[in-house]
Structure formats: structure tokens, C-alpha cells
Amino acid sequence: MGKPQPTETDRYTSEIIANALVAAGDEMFGALRRSSMSPIIYEALDYSVGITDANGELISQGVGTTVFLGMIDSLVKDIIAKFGDGCIRPGDVFISNDTYAGGSTHLSDIAIVSPVFYEGILIAFTVNKAHWTDVGGMAPGSFTTNSTEIFQEGLQLPFVKIIAQGEKMDGIFDILQANIRFPEASLGDFWAGVAANRVGETRILSLVKKYGPEVVVAAMQALLEYGERMTRAELAKLPKGEFHAEDFIDDDGIGGDPIPVSVKLTITDDKFIADFSGAPPQVLAPINCARHGLVSAARIIFKAVTNPQIPANSGCFRPLEVICPERTIFTVERPGPCSTYWETMLYVKDLIWKAMAELVPDRLSAGHLLSVCANTMELKHPKTGARTLFVQPLVGGWGAANFRDGDRGQFCIADGETYNIPVEIQELKHGVHIRQYALHNEDGGEGEFRGGNGCYLDYEITGEEAYFTGSFIRKKFLPWPCAGGRQGSANYIHILRADGTEEKYGKVTRVRLQKGDVVRCVTATGAGWGDPGRRSAAMIKEDLRNGYITAAQADRFYRGAGSAGRYAG
């Protein structure tokens, strides 16, 4: 497997090629969205794409879920390590959802990797990683909050060739067909991923044909060096020293106690070290996260506090070091379950965020909803009788900054470019009735600057029965405030039965619902920044006018600035 050697090139040509590679990643992203068959991909955009060089170094990554920021390059490096020289050939396509290898998420996230060759020389890899609606396992949607081992969560695909030198490996397709509940949609998403990779391949080869492989490889090297140089310049501006943060994960989802987590940050002139050595051991519940997920989470906050504006590549992360022992909830090993891995992975981001928020208040806010608030529902369409399944993340509130209120109705930090699945799509495709999707004004997030409001989303069951699964962390341990602000509110699931009874959950798997039952998904309001007594009268009046707070809340939480009556009208 030959590789071209970089050659010197002028700065302007290098810049043109670098920007073309970044644009190719964006074009791949659009191609996958347009050709996918599943709303979780074409509406919610729960996927990411990227390009690496021949060694697996991330060159560009299109918009998409930030949760995959540390995984595009690790995917490719694992393929190179497994197959080595001579076994990666033109026309190959690899597939994997290996939780414990470069994938490091859960089995629903399928990676598709394609090598790019020019005249027999390996130039690059094109990659996409997308959430499939179902990959088998004990629960429809391959999403459960009570699994105790990976084998319950779905079909496992180690890195294998699904297309070898342009020829389909029919046996792999047969295995997928036999293990997936909705194979037509999922295999459609597979071919959409292949098409997206080919778009990237076409753009890379056009550059190679125009400038030559040596020049393109040199431009890739220059892009990595640029990412490192710009990041180190920002690292030099950060406060130096040792910083700490602690928190609790609500529980493991199957009746366990709260789980303490912490981080020690050490920032020097040339290193940003995130040490999770105190992490608790992995658990017999699906909140475990694998090592590459740990690294990806740390990368997100590291990027936020250094230079979030430049395109992400491996060079940006060379100053970052992440430490954690094996077999913890952040570094799970087989056969630990990982279906709701994001619930733990998000704490990696949040702990670093919490440790640094008041150190770099121009970059970071107070705590936000944190949870993806992922939920899935299986049901029969009341009109067609067709069996249907949907999965989606939900929006909530972000924390206030030291100069403005928090954002309202936004996805958590893991989701990046994720979008809502429109109400119309939900109702038409799945037959569930959305009674309301609105900002709420539950207590929480008060401050000189307020946390953004969380949301209510009500699903009403119109068929005879349905089954709901959801995982909402921060039901017990609320978004953390800064500088005297108040905590945010809770994420939770509120089931309103047709017979008048009610139930509340943080995590639940396949709870049975009947016609007329309502599932109210409640997402958190972000935390506040600063003493609520310092909030201006004009801002409180605007809050009341918009319905962000009630008159009673204005009187109760902002009494230091005056009573509610002062702001009415």
C-alpha cells in the first residue's frame, strides 16, 4: 500500500487545497442528508462525516454531532491497524459499530469508511458515522436503559469489509437483513453513507489530478500544522495551574445510588491535561462510555476554550492529554453495556466545563440541560396499522453567561448541528399526536442573567398501545450555576395516564402506554449566572411579557429588585 511523500508547495496553493478539503467534508454531509431514509438522519442530523489522510489523521470534519469529534480519526486508525499494508484496496468499504474500538459510542452508530486511491496510491479515507434507527437487540430501536451486557443491545459489527474491491459481501448484508427490525430503512441509510463517501472521494481525486498527490499530501500536513499552531496560541492565553470539578450522575438507571465523578485539570504552557483517575468502575448498566468517547468529549470543551472557529483536525488536539485507568465508566471494556453511553460521556464535557466556566467567562456559560434527553417509541400507526418506530433527541435550556441570558430550546452540547424532527413528520409518519411543544417556566435558572428555558413535549397515544423508552439525566442533580446564580431545573419524563394516574421517571425502558395516555417529556432550564437580586427591572419586565417567568416567580426570586407588581404591564 504505497503512500505519496509530501513535497514543498507554495502557501497559496496549500491554502486553496486545505479549504477545498474542508468544503468536501461539508458536501459529504449534505449528500448523506439528502439520500438517507431515516428521519433521525435526514431531519435530526444525528451523524457526522470526515476526511483523514492515509495515516488516519483527521483532516476535515463536516458539521454534525459534536459527540463524534474524537472518533473519525480513531476509526480509520483501527482499520489500518487491523488490515495493514496490502489488505486495504481500491473499491473497499468497511463497516463497524464496535463500541470498544474506534467507534466508542453505542451499537446504533454505524461507521462506514472508504479508502481513496489514486493510481494505486492510498491518499486518504472518507468516513461517515450515523445513527441507525435499529440494529437489533432486546428492545426496538436498540435503545435500553436496563441492559446488563453488550449482547442485549444489538448486532455487533467488528471492522469488516462489506464491499471488497467493488464487490458486495452478500453474507454481511444477509446478517444485517436478518438482525435488524427495519432493514429497508437501515440498508437505505447504508447506501446513503456509501454515496456520501464517494462524494468526498470525487472531490479529493479532483484535487490530486489537478495538483498531484505529493502537493495534496503536503497541503494536508500544512493543515494539521496550522490547527496545532493556532490552538497552541490560544492555549497560551488560558489561566495556568490545577483546577478541579466534581459532580454526581443521578444513578446507573437500574436502581443504583448516585455516582460521584470528578476531574483534575492541569494547564501548562504547552499541555491541557484532563485527569479522570478517580473515575468509578464500569457498571452493569448501559451508561458506560468507552475510551475514545472520553477523548472525544474532552476534545469538544478543549476546542471551545481554545479556538472553536478553525476547522477541526487532528493537529488541533495535539496539546490535549486525557488520563483515565481502564474499566471505569469512562473506559468500559467488553462486555460492559453502553446503550446510553452519552449520559456518562456528557459528564466528561461538563466536568471540564464546570472547572473552567468562571476562568474563561467569555467562552463558557453556567451549566446547561446536559442530557440528550433521547427517547424512542414503538407503536402501530392507527390509520395504516403499520409497525413504526421513532427515536429523537430533545431541546432544553443552556446556562446563562456573565453578560447575557442562556439560550432557550437548544440541543445539548453533544448534539452540535442536530435539529428537531418536525411535529408534522412525527404525526404523519408515526401516528402519534403532539399535544404541545413549548417552552416551560418551571422554577430554576434564576440569576442576574437567567438560564434559558427548558421545554415540554407531549406525545398523546392515538392507537391501542405503544411502548416508550427514555433516558433523561439531571433529574436529581441539577445544572450548576455560577457567581451566585441559582441551579437550573430538572429533566424528567412525566406520564399522564388516561385514567388520571401519573408517573415520573428519569430513565425508563418500554413502559406500556394505551390510547389516551400522554408522555410529557420535560427538559431542564439552564442555570443562572450572578445574584438574582441584580437582575434589571427592564429584563424582568421583558421576562414577564414573554412568559419566561410568572408573576409569582418574579416576586419570589427577584424580590431584591422589587415585587412583581412593579414590573407588570
Coordinates of C-alpha atoms in Angstrom, one line a residue:
M1 CA 0.0 0.0 0.0
G2 CA 2.0 2.9 -1.3
K3 CA 1.7 6.4 0.1
P4 CA 2.9 9.6 -1.6
Q5 CA 5.5 11.7 0.2
P6 CA 4.8 15.3 0.8
T7 CA 6.6 17.9 -1.2
E8 CA 7.1 21.6 -0.7
T9 CA 4.5 23.8 -2.2
D10 CA 3.6 27.5 -2.1
R11 CA 1.5 28.8 0.7
Y12 CA -1.4 29.9 -1.6
T13 CA -1.8 26.5 -3.3
S14 CA -1.7 24.9 0.1
E15 CA -4.4 27.2 1.4
I16 CA -6.6 26.5 -1.7
I17 CA -6.3 22.8 -1.2
A18 CA -6.9 23.0 2.5
N19 CA -10.1 24.9 2.0
A20 CA -11.3 22.6 -0.7
L21 CA -10.8 19.6 1.7
V22 CA -12.9 21.4 4.3
A23 CA -15.6 22.1 1.7
A24 CA -15.5 18.5 0.6
G25 CA -16.5 17.4 4.2
D26 CA -19.4 19.8 4.1
E27 CA -20.5 18.4 0.7
M28 CA -20.4 14.9 2.1
F29 CA -22.6 16.0 4.9
G30 CA -25.2 17.3 2.5
A31 CA -25.1 14.2 0.4
L32 CA -25.9 11.9 3.3
R33 CA -28.7 14.1 4.5
R34 CA -30.3 14.2 1.1
S35 CA -30.1 10.4 0.4
S36 CA -30.9 8.9 3.9
M37 CA -34.2 7.1 4.5
S38 CA -34.5 7.7 8.3
P39 CA -35.7 10.9 10.0
I40 CA -33.1 10.6 12.7
I41 CA -30.6 11.2 9.9
Y42 CA -32.3 13.4 7.3
E43 CA -34.3 15.5 9.8
A44 CA -32.4 15.3 13.2
L45 CA -28.9 15.1 11.5
D46 CA -27.6 12.6 14.0
Y47 CA -24.5 11.8 12.1
S48 CA -21.1 13.2 11.1
V49 CA -18.7 12.9 8.2
G50 CA -15.0 13.4 7.8
I51 CA -11.8 13.0 5.8
T52 CA -8.5 11.7 7.1
D53 CA -5.1 11.4 5.5
A54 CA -3.6 8.0 4.6
N55 CA -2.3 7.6 8.2
G56 CA -5.7 8.2 9.8
E57 CA -5.1 11.8 10.9
L58 CA -8.3 13.9 10.8
I59 CA -8.1 16.5 8.0
S60 CA -11.6 17.9 8.0
Q61 CA -14.9 17.1 9.6
G62 CA -18.2 18.3 8.3
V63 CA -20.9 19.8 10.5
G64 CA -22.8 17.3 12.6
T65 CA -23.0 15.8 16.0
T66 CA -20.0 17.0 18.1
V67 CA -20.1 13.7 20.0
F68 CA -18.2 12.2 17.1
L69 CA -15.4 14.7 17.2
G70 CA -12.8 12.3 18.6
M71 CA -13.9 9.3 16.5
I72 CA -13.4 9.8 12.8
D73 CA -9.6 9.5 13.1
S74 CA -9.7 6.7 15.6
L75 CA -12.0 4.7 13.3
V76 CA -9.5 4.9 10.5
K77 CA -6.5 4.1 12.7
D78 CA -8.2 1.0 13.9
I79 CA -8.8 -0.2 10.3
I80 CA -5.2 0.5 9.4
A81 CA -4.0 -1.5 12.5
K82 CA -6.3 -4.4 11.7
F83 CA -5.8 -4.7 8.0
G84 CA -2.4 -3.3 7.5
D85 CA -0.5 -2.9 4.2
G86 CA -1.8 -4.8 1.2
C87 CA -5.2 -5.6 2.6
I88 CA -6.8 -2.2 2.1
R89 CA -7.6 -1.9 -1.6
P90 CA -9.4 0.4 -4.1
G91 CA -13.1 -0.2 -4.1
D92 CA -13.2 -1.4 -0.4
V93 CA -15.8 -0.2 2.0
F94 CA -15.5 -1.0 5.7
I95 CA -18.4 -1.1 8.3
S96 CA -18.3 -1.2 12.1
N97 CA -20.2 -0.3 15.2
D98 CA -17.6 -1.7 17.6
T99 CA -18.3 0.1 20.9
Y100 CA -14.9 -0.7 22.4
A101 CA -12.7 0.2 19.3
G102 CA -12.6 3.4 17.3
G103 CA -16.4 3.7 17.3
S104 CA -16.7 4.2 21.1
T105 CA -20.4 5.1 21.2
H106 CA -23.2 2.6 21.1
L107 CA -24.2 -0.1 18.6
S108 CA -26.8 2.1 16.9
D109 CA -24.0 4.4 15.5
I110 CA -22.7 2.7 12.3
A111 CA -19.4 3.8 10.8
I112 CA -18.7 3.5 7.0
V113 CA -15.1 4.0 5.9
S114 CA -13.8 4.2 2.3
P115 CA -10.2 4.4 1.2
V116 CA -9.3 6.8 -1.5
F117 CA -6.7 5.7 -4.0
Y118 CA -5.0 7.4 -6.9
E119 CA -3.1 5.2 -9.4
G120 CA -2.7 2.6 -6.7
I121 CA -1.5 5.0 -4.1
L122 CA -3.5 5.5 -0.9
I123 CA -4.2 9.2 -0.5
A124 CA -7.0 9.5 2.1
F125 CA -10.0 7.9 3.8
T126 CA -13.6 9.2 3.7
V127 CA -15.8 8.4 6.7
N128 CA -19.3 8.8 8.0
K129 CA -20.9 7.7 11.2
A130 CA -24.6 7.8 11.6
H131 CA -27.3 6.6 13.9
W132 CA -29.4 3.8 12.5
T133 CA -33.0 3.5 13.9
D134 CA -32.5 -0.1 14.8
V135 CA -29.6 -2.7 14.9
G136 CA -31.4 -5.5 16.7
G137 CA -31.1 -6.4 20.4
M138 CA -33.7 -6.9 23.1
A139 CA -35.5 -3.6 22.6
P140 CA -36.8 -2.0 19.4
G141 CA -34.6 0.9 18.5
S142 CA -31.6 -0.9 20.1
F143 CA -32.0 1.5 23.0
T144 CA -32.5 0.4 26.5
T145 CA -31.8 1.8 30.0
N146 CA -31.7 -1.6 31.7
S147 CA -29.3 -3.8 29.7
T148 CA -26.5 -5.5 31.7
E149 CA -24.2 -6.6 28.8
I150 CA -23.5 -5.5 25.3
F151 CA -25.0 -8.7 23.8
Q152 CA -28.5 -7.4 24.7
E153 CA -28.1 -4.2 22.8
G154 CA -27.9 -5.3 19.2
L155 CA -25.8 -6.7 16.4
Q156 CA -22.1 -6.1 16.8
L157 CA -20.0 -5.5 13.8
P158 CA -16.2 -5.5 14.2
F159 CA -14.4 -3.8 11.4
V160 CA -15.2 -5.8 8.3
K161 CA -15.3 -5.3 4.6
I162 CA -18.9 -5.0 3.4
I163 CA -17.7 -4.2 -0.1
A164 CA -14.4 -5.7 -1.3
Q165 CA -12.8 -4.2 -4.4
G166 CA -16.2 -3.1 -5.6
E167 CA -18.0 -6.4 -4.9
K168 CA -20.7 -6.6 -2.3
M169 CA -20.1 -9.1 0.5
D170 CA -23.6 -10.7 0.4
G171 CA -23.1 -12.6 3.6
I172 CA -22.7 -9.4 5.6
F173 CA -25.9 -8.0 4.0
D174 CA -27.7 -11.2 4.9
I175 CA -26.6 -10.9 8.5
L176 CA -27.8 -7.2 8.6
Q177 CA -31.1 -8.2 7.0
A178 CA -31.7 -10.9 9.5
N179 CA -30.9 -8.9 12.7
I180 CA -32.5 -5.5 12.1
R181 CA -36.2 -4.8 12.7
F182 CA -36.5 -2.3 9.9
P183 CA -33.9 -3.4 7.4
E184 CA -35.2 -1.4 4.4
A185 CA -34.6 1.9 6.1
S186 CA -31.3 0.9 7.7
L187 CA -29.8 -0.6 4.5
G188 CA -31.0 2.5 2.7
D189 CA -29.0 4.6 5.2
F190 CA -26.0 2.3 4.4
W191 CA -26.1 3.1 0.7
A192 CA -26.6 6.8 1.6
G193 CA -23.3 6.6 3.6
V194 CA -21.5 4.9 0.7
A195 CA -22.7 7.7 -1.6
A196 CA -21.5 10.4 0.8
N197 CA -18.1 8.8 1.0
R198 CA -17.9 8.7 -2.8
V199 CA -18.7 12.5 -3.0
G200 CA -15.7 13.1 -0.8
E201 CA -13.6 10.7 -2.9
T202 CA -14.5 12.5 -6.0
R203 CA -13.5 15.9 -4.6
I204 CA -10.2 14.6 -3.2
L205 CA -9.3 12.9 -6.6
S206 CA -10.1 16.1 -8.5
L207 CA -7.5 17.9 -6.3
V208 CA -5.0 15.2 -6.8
K209 CA -5.4 15.2 -10.5
K210 CA -5.0 19.0 -10.6
Y211 CA -2.1 19.4 -8.2
G212 CA -0.5 16.0 -7.9
P213 CA -0.6 13.6 -4.9
E214 CA 2.6 15.0 -3.3
V215 CA 1.2 18.5 -3.3
V216 CA -2.1 17.4 -1.8
V217 CA -0.4 15.4 0.9
A218 CA 1.8 18.4 1.7
A219 CA -1.4 20.6 2.0
M220 CA -2.9 18.1 4.4
Q221 CA 0.3 18.2 6.5
A222 CA 0.1 22.0 6.5
L223 CA -3.5 22.0 7.6
L224 CA -2.6 19.8 10.6
E225 CA 0.3 22.1 11.5
Y226 CA -2.0 25.1 11.2
G227 CA -4.5 23.6 13.5
E228 CA -1.8 22.9 16.1
R229 CA -0.2 26.3 15.8
M230 CA -3.5 28.2 16.1
T231 CA -4.6 26.1 19.1
R232 CA -1.3 26.5 20.9
A233 CA -1.6 30.2 20.5
E234 CA -4.9 30.2 22.3
L235 CA -3.7 27.7 24.9
A236 CA -1.0 30.2 25.9
K237 CA -3.8 32.7 26.9
L238 CA -5.5 30.3 29.3
P239 CA -5.0 30.5 33.1
K240 CA -2.2 28.2 34.2
G241 CA -2.5 25.9 37.1
E242 CA -4.5 23.0 38.5
F243 CA -8.3 23.1 38.6
H244 CA -10.9 20.7 39.9
A245 CA -14.6 19.9 39.5
E246 CA -17.0 17.3 41.0
D247 CA -20.5 16.2 40.3
F248 CA -22.9 13.2 40.5
I249 CA -24.5 11.1 37.8
D250 CA -28.1 10.6 39.0
D251 CA -27.8 6.8 39.1
D252 CA -27.0 3.8 36.8
G253 CA -30.6 3.5 35.6
I254 CA -31.3 0.2 37.2
G255 CA -31.7 1.2 40.9
G256 CA -28.2 2.2 41.8
D257 CA -27.0 5.0 44.0
P258 CA -25.7 8.4 42.7
I259 CA -22.3 8.0 41.1
P260 CA -19.6 10.5 42.0
V261 CA -17.4 11.8 39.2
S262 CA -14.6 14.3 39.1
V263 CA -11.8 15.8 37.0
K264 CA -8.4 17.4 37.7
L265 CA -7.3 19.8 35.0
T266 CA -3.6 20.8 34.7
I267 CA -3.0 23.6 32.2
T268 CA 0.6 24.5 31.3
D269 CA 2.2 26.5 28.6
D270 CA 2.1 23.5 26.2
K271 CA -0.3 21.0 27.7
F272 CA -4.0 20.7 28.6
I273 CA -4.3 17.6 30.8
A274 CA -7.6 16.2 31.9
D275 CA -7.2 13.6 34.5
F276 CA -10.1 11.3 35.4
S277 CA -8.1 8.9 37.5
G278 CA -10.8 8.9 40.2
A279 CA -13.5 7.5 37.9
P280 CA -15.7 4.8 39.4
P281 CA -15.6 1.3 37.9
Q282 CA -17.8 0.3 35.0
V283 CA -21.3 -0.8 35.9
L284 CA -23.8 -3.4 34.9
A285 CA -26.0 -0.8 33.3
P286 CA -25.8 0.9 29.9
I287 CA -24.4 4.3 31.0
N288 CA -20.8 3.2 30.4
C289 CA -18.6 5.0 27.9
A290 CA -15.6 3.8 26.1
R291 CA -12.2 5.4 25.9
H292 CA -12.5 7.1 22.5
G293 CA -15.8 8.6 23.7
L294 CA -13.9 10.0 26.7
V295 CA -11.3 11.6 24.4
S296 CA -14.0 12.9 22.1
A297 CA -15.8 14.6 25.0
A298 CA -12.6 16.2 26.2
R299 CA -11.8 17.4 22.7
I300 CA -15.1 19.3 22.5
I301 CA -14.5 21.5 25.5
F302 CA -10.8 21.9 24.7
K303 CA -11.9 23.2 21.3
A304 CA -14.4 25.6 22.9
V305 CA -11.8 27.2 25.2
T306 CA -9.0 27.4 22.6
N307 CA -10.0 28.1 19.0
P308 CA -13.5 27.0 18.1
Q309 CA -13.5 28.9 14.8
I310 CA -10.9 27.0 12.8
P311 CA -12.0 23.7 11.2
A312 CA -11.4 20.7 13.4
N313 CA -8.4 18.5 12.5
S314 CA -6.0 16.2 14.4
G315 CA -3.5 19.0 14.8
C316 CA -5.9 21.0 16.9
F317 CA -5.8 18.3 19.6
R318 CA -2.1 17.6 19.9
P319 CA -1.7 19.7 23.1
L320 CA -4.6 17.7 24.8
E321 CA -3.8 14.8 27.1
V322 CA -6.6 12.7 28.7
I323 CA -5.8 10.3 31.5
C324 CA -8.0 7.6 32.9
P325 CA -7.5 4.0 34.1
E326 CA -9.1 1.0 32.3
R327 CA -12.5 -0.5 33.1
T328 CA -14.1 2.7 34.5
I329 CA -17.5 4.1 33.5
F330 CA -15.4 6.4 31.1
T331 CA -13.3 3.5 29.8
V332 CA -15.6 0.5 29.7
E333 CA -14.3 -2.9 28.4
R334 CA -16.2 -5.8 26.9
P335 CA -18.9 -6.9 27.7
G336 CA -20.0 -3.8 29.6
P337 CA -23.3 -2.3 28.2
C338 CA -23.2 1.1 26.5
S339 CA -26.6 1.8 25.0
T340 CA -27.0 5.1 26.8
Y341 CA -23.2 5.9 26.8
W342 CA -23.9 9.6 26.2
E343 CA -25.2 10.0 29.7
T344 CA -21.7 9.4 31.1
M345 CA -19.8 10.9 28.2
L346 CA -21.6 14.2 28.7
Y347 CA -20.2 14.4 32.3
V348 CA -16.7 14.4 30.8
K349 CA -17.5 17.6 28.9
D350 CA -19.5 19.0 31.8
L351 CA -16.8 18.5 34.4
I352 CA -14.2 20.3 32.4
W353 CA -16.7 23.0 31.5
K354 CA -17.6 23.4 35.2
A355 CA -13.9 23.6 36.2
M356 CA -13.3 26.4 33.7
A357 CA -16.5 28.4 33.4
E358 CA -15.6 31.2 35.7
L359 CA -12.0 31.2 34.5
V360 CA -13.0 31.9 30.9
P361 CA -16.4 33.5 31.2
D362 CA -16.1 34.9 27.6
R363 CA -16.1 31.3 26.3
L364 CA -18.2 29.2 28.7
S365 CA -21.6 29.6 30.4
A366 CA -23.2 28.1 33.5
G367 CA -24.4 24.5 33.3
H368 CA -27.0 23.5 30.7
L369 CA -29.6 20.7 30.4
L370 CA -26.7 18.3 29.7
S371 CA -28.8 15.3 28.7
V372 CA -29.5 14.4 25.1
C373 CA -33.0 13.5 26.5
A374 CA -33.1 10.7 23.9
N375 CA -36.4 8.9 23.6
T376 CA -37.9 6.2 21.4
M377 CA -41.4 5.0 20.8
E378 CA -42.7 1.9 19.1
L379 CA -46.3 1.7 18.0
K380 CA -48.7 0.7 15.3
H381 CA -49.9 3.5 13.1
P382 CA -53.6 4.0 14.0
K383 CA -54.6 4.5 10.3
T384 CA -52.3 2.2 8.4
G385 CA -51.7 -0.5 11.0
A386 CA -48.0 -0.4 10.1
R387 CA -45.5 -1.1 12.8
T388 CA -43.4 2.0 13.3
L389 CA -40.6 3.3 15.5
F390 CA -39.0 6.7 16.0
V391 CA -36.1 7.9 18.0
Q392 CA -35.1 11.5 18.7
P393 CA -33.2 13.9 21.0
L394 CA -34.9 16.9 22.6
V395 CA -34.1 20.5 23.2
G396 CA -33.8 22.3 26.5
G397 CA -32.1 25.3 28.2
W398 CA -28.5 26.4 28.3
G399 CA -26.9 28.2 31.2
A400 CA -26.5 32.0 31.4
A401 CA -23.2 33.7 30.7
N402 CA -21.8 36.6 32.6
F403 CA -23.1 39.0 30.1
R404 CA -26.4 37.5 28.7
D405 CA -29.2 35.1 29.3
G406 CA -28.9 31.4 28.3
D407 CA -30.2 30.1 25.1
R408 CA -33.7 28.6 25.1
G409 CA -34.9 25.4 23.5
Q410 CA -31.5 24.3 22.2
F411 CA -29.9 20.8 22.0
C412 CA -27.2 19.8 24.4
I413 CA -23.5 20.1 23.7
A414 CA -23.3 16.5 22.4
D415 CA -25.6 17.2 19.5
G416 CA -24.0 20.1 17.7
E417 CA -25.9 20.5 14.4
T418 CA -28.8 18.3 15.5
Y419 CA -32.3 19.5 14.6
N420 CA -35.9 18.7 15.7
I421 CA -37.9 16.1 13.9
P422 CA -40.8 18.3 12.8
V423 CA -44.2 17.7 14.5
E424 CA -45.7 17.1 11.1
I425 CA -43.3 14.3 10.3
Q426 CA -43.9 12.7 13.7
E427 CA -47.7 12.8 13.3
L428 CA -47.9 11.7 9.7
K429 CA -45.2 9.0 9.7
H430 CA -45.9 7.5 13.2
G431 CA -49.5 8.4 14.0
V432 CA -48.7 9.9 17.4
H433 CA -50.4 13.2 18.3
I434 CA -48.2 16.1 19.6
R435 CA -50.4 18.0 22.0
Q436 CA -47.8 20.7 22.8
Y437 CA -44.2 21.6 22.1
A438 CA -43.4 24.7 24.1
L439 CA -41.1 26.5 26.5
H440 CA -42.0 26.0 30.1
N441 CA -41.4 28.3 33.1
E442 CA -40.7 25.8 35.9
D443 CA -38.6 27.2 38.7
G444 CA -34.8 27.2 38.1
G445 CA -32.1 29.2 36.4
E446 CA -32.7 32.5 38.2
G447 CA -29.8 35.0 38.2
E448 CA -28.6 38.4 37.2
F449 CA -28.6 36.6 33.8
R450 CA -31.2 33.8 33.6
G451 CA -30.7 30.3 32.3
G452 CA -32.6 29.5 29.1
N453 CA -36.0 27.9 29.4
G454 CA -36.5 24.2 29.0
C455 CA -39.4 22.7 27.1
Y456 CA -42.5 20.5 27.3
L457 CA -43.1 18.0 24.5
D458 CA -46.3 16.0 24.9
Y459 CA -46.9 12.7 22.9
E460 CA -50.5 11.6 23.0
I461 CA -51.1 7.9 22.1
T462 CA -53.8 7.6 19.4
G463 CA -53.5 3.9 18.7
E464 CA -54.4 1.0 21.0
E465 CA -50.9 0.7 22.6
A466 CA -47.3 1.9 22.4
Y467 CA -44.0 1.4 24.2
F468 CA -41.8 4.3 25.3
T469 CA -38.1 4.3 26.3
G470 CA -36.3 7.4 27.5
S471 CA -33.1 8.4 29.3
F472 CA -33.0 11.8 30.9
I473 CA -30.1 12.6 33.3
R474 CA -30.0 15.6 35.6
K475 CA -33.4 14.6 37.1
K476 CA -31.7 14.6 40.6
F477 CA -28.5 16.7 40.2
L478 CA -29.5 19.9 38.5
P479 CA -27.5 22.2 36.1
W480 CA -24.8 24.1 38.1
P481 CA -24.8 27.9 38.5
C482 CA -22.0 30.5 38.5
A483 CA -21.3 33.5 40.6
G484 CA -24.3 33.4 42.9
G485 CA -26.9 32.3 40.3
R486 CA -29.4 29.5 41.0
Q487 CA -29.4 25.9 39.8
G488 CA -31.4 25.1 36.7
S489 CA -34.4 22.8 36.7
A490 CA -34.7 19.0 36.1
N491 CA -35.0 16.8 33.1
Y492 CA -37.7 14.2 33.6
I493 CA -40.4 12.0 31.9
H494 CA -44.0 12.6 33.1
I495 CA -46.6 10.1 32.1
L496 CA -50.2 11.2 32.4
R497 CA -52.5 8.2 32.1
A498 CA -55.9 8.4 30.6
D499 CA -57.3 7.1 34.0
G500 CA -55.9 10.1 35.8
T501 CA -52.8 8.5 37.4
E502 CA -49.4 9.9 36.9
E503 CA -45.8 8.6 36.9
K504 CA -42.4 10.3 36.8
Y505 CA -39.1 8.8 35.6
G506 CA -35.6 9.8 34.8
K507 CA -34.9 6.6 32.8
V508 CA -37.4 4.0 31.7
T509 CA -37.5 1.2 29.2
R510 CA -40.5 0.1 27.2
V511 CA -43.1 1.4 29.5
R512 CA -46.5 0.3 28.1
L513 CA -48.9 3.0 27.0
Q514 CA -52.6 2.9 26.0
K515 CA -54.8 5.0 23.9
G516 CA -55.3 8.4 25.5
D517 CA -52.1 8.2 27.6
V518 CA -49.7 11.2 27.3
V519 CA -46.0 11.1 27.7
R520 CA -44.7 14.6 28.7
C521 CA -41.0 15.0 28.1
V522 CA -39.7 17.8 30.3
T523 CA -36.2 19.3 29.7
A524 CA -34.2 21.4 32.0
T525 CA -33.9 25.2 32.2
G526 CA -30.2 26.1 32.3
A527 CA -28.5 27.5 35.4
G528 CA -28.2 31.2 36.3
W529 CA -25.2 33.5 36.4
G530 CA -24.9 36.1 39.1
D531 CA -27.1 37.2 42.1
P532 CA -30.8 37.3 41.0
G533 CA -31.2 40.5 43.0
R534 CA -29.1 42.3 40.5
R535 CA -31.3 41.5 37.5
S536 CA -32.5 44.7 35.9
A537 CA -36.2 45.8 36.1
A538 CA -36.3 46.1 32.3
M539 CA -35.2 42.5 31.9
I540 CA -37.7 41.2 34.5
K541 CA -40.5 43.1 32.8
E542 CA -39.5 41.5 29.4
D543 CA -39.4 38.0 31.1
L544 CA -42.9 38.5 32.3
R545 CA -44.1 39.8 28.9
N546 CA -42.7 36.8 27.1
G547 CA -44.0 34.3 29.7
Y548 CA -40.5 33.1 30.6
I549 CA -41.4 33.6 34.3
T550 CA -44.6 34.0 36.2
A551 CA -45.5 37.0 38.4
A552 CA -45.2 34.7 41.5
Q553 CA -41.6 33.8 40.4
A554 CA -40.7 37.4 39.9
D555 CA -41.9 38.1 43.4
R556 CA -40.2 35.1 44.9
F557 CA -36.8 35.1 43.2
Y558 CA -36.2 38.7 42.3
R559 CA -37.6 40.3 45.5
G560 CA -34.2 42.0 46.0
A561 CA -35.0 44.3 43.0
G562 CA -38.7 44.8 43.8
S563 CA -42.1 43.0 43.8
A564 CA -43.8 41.5 40.8
G565 CA -46.3 44.3 40.6
R566 CA -43.6 46.8 39.8
Y567 CA -42.9 45.0 36.5
A568 CA -46.4 44.2 35.4
G569 CA -48.0 45.9 32.4

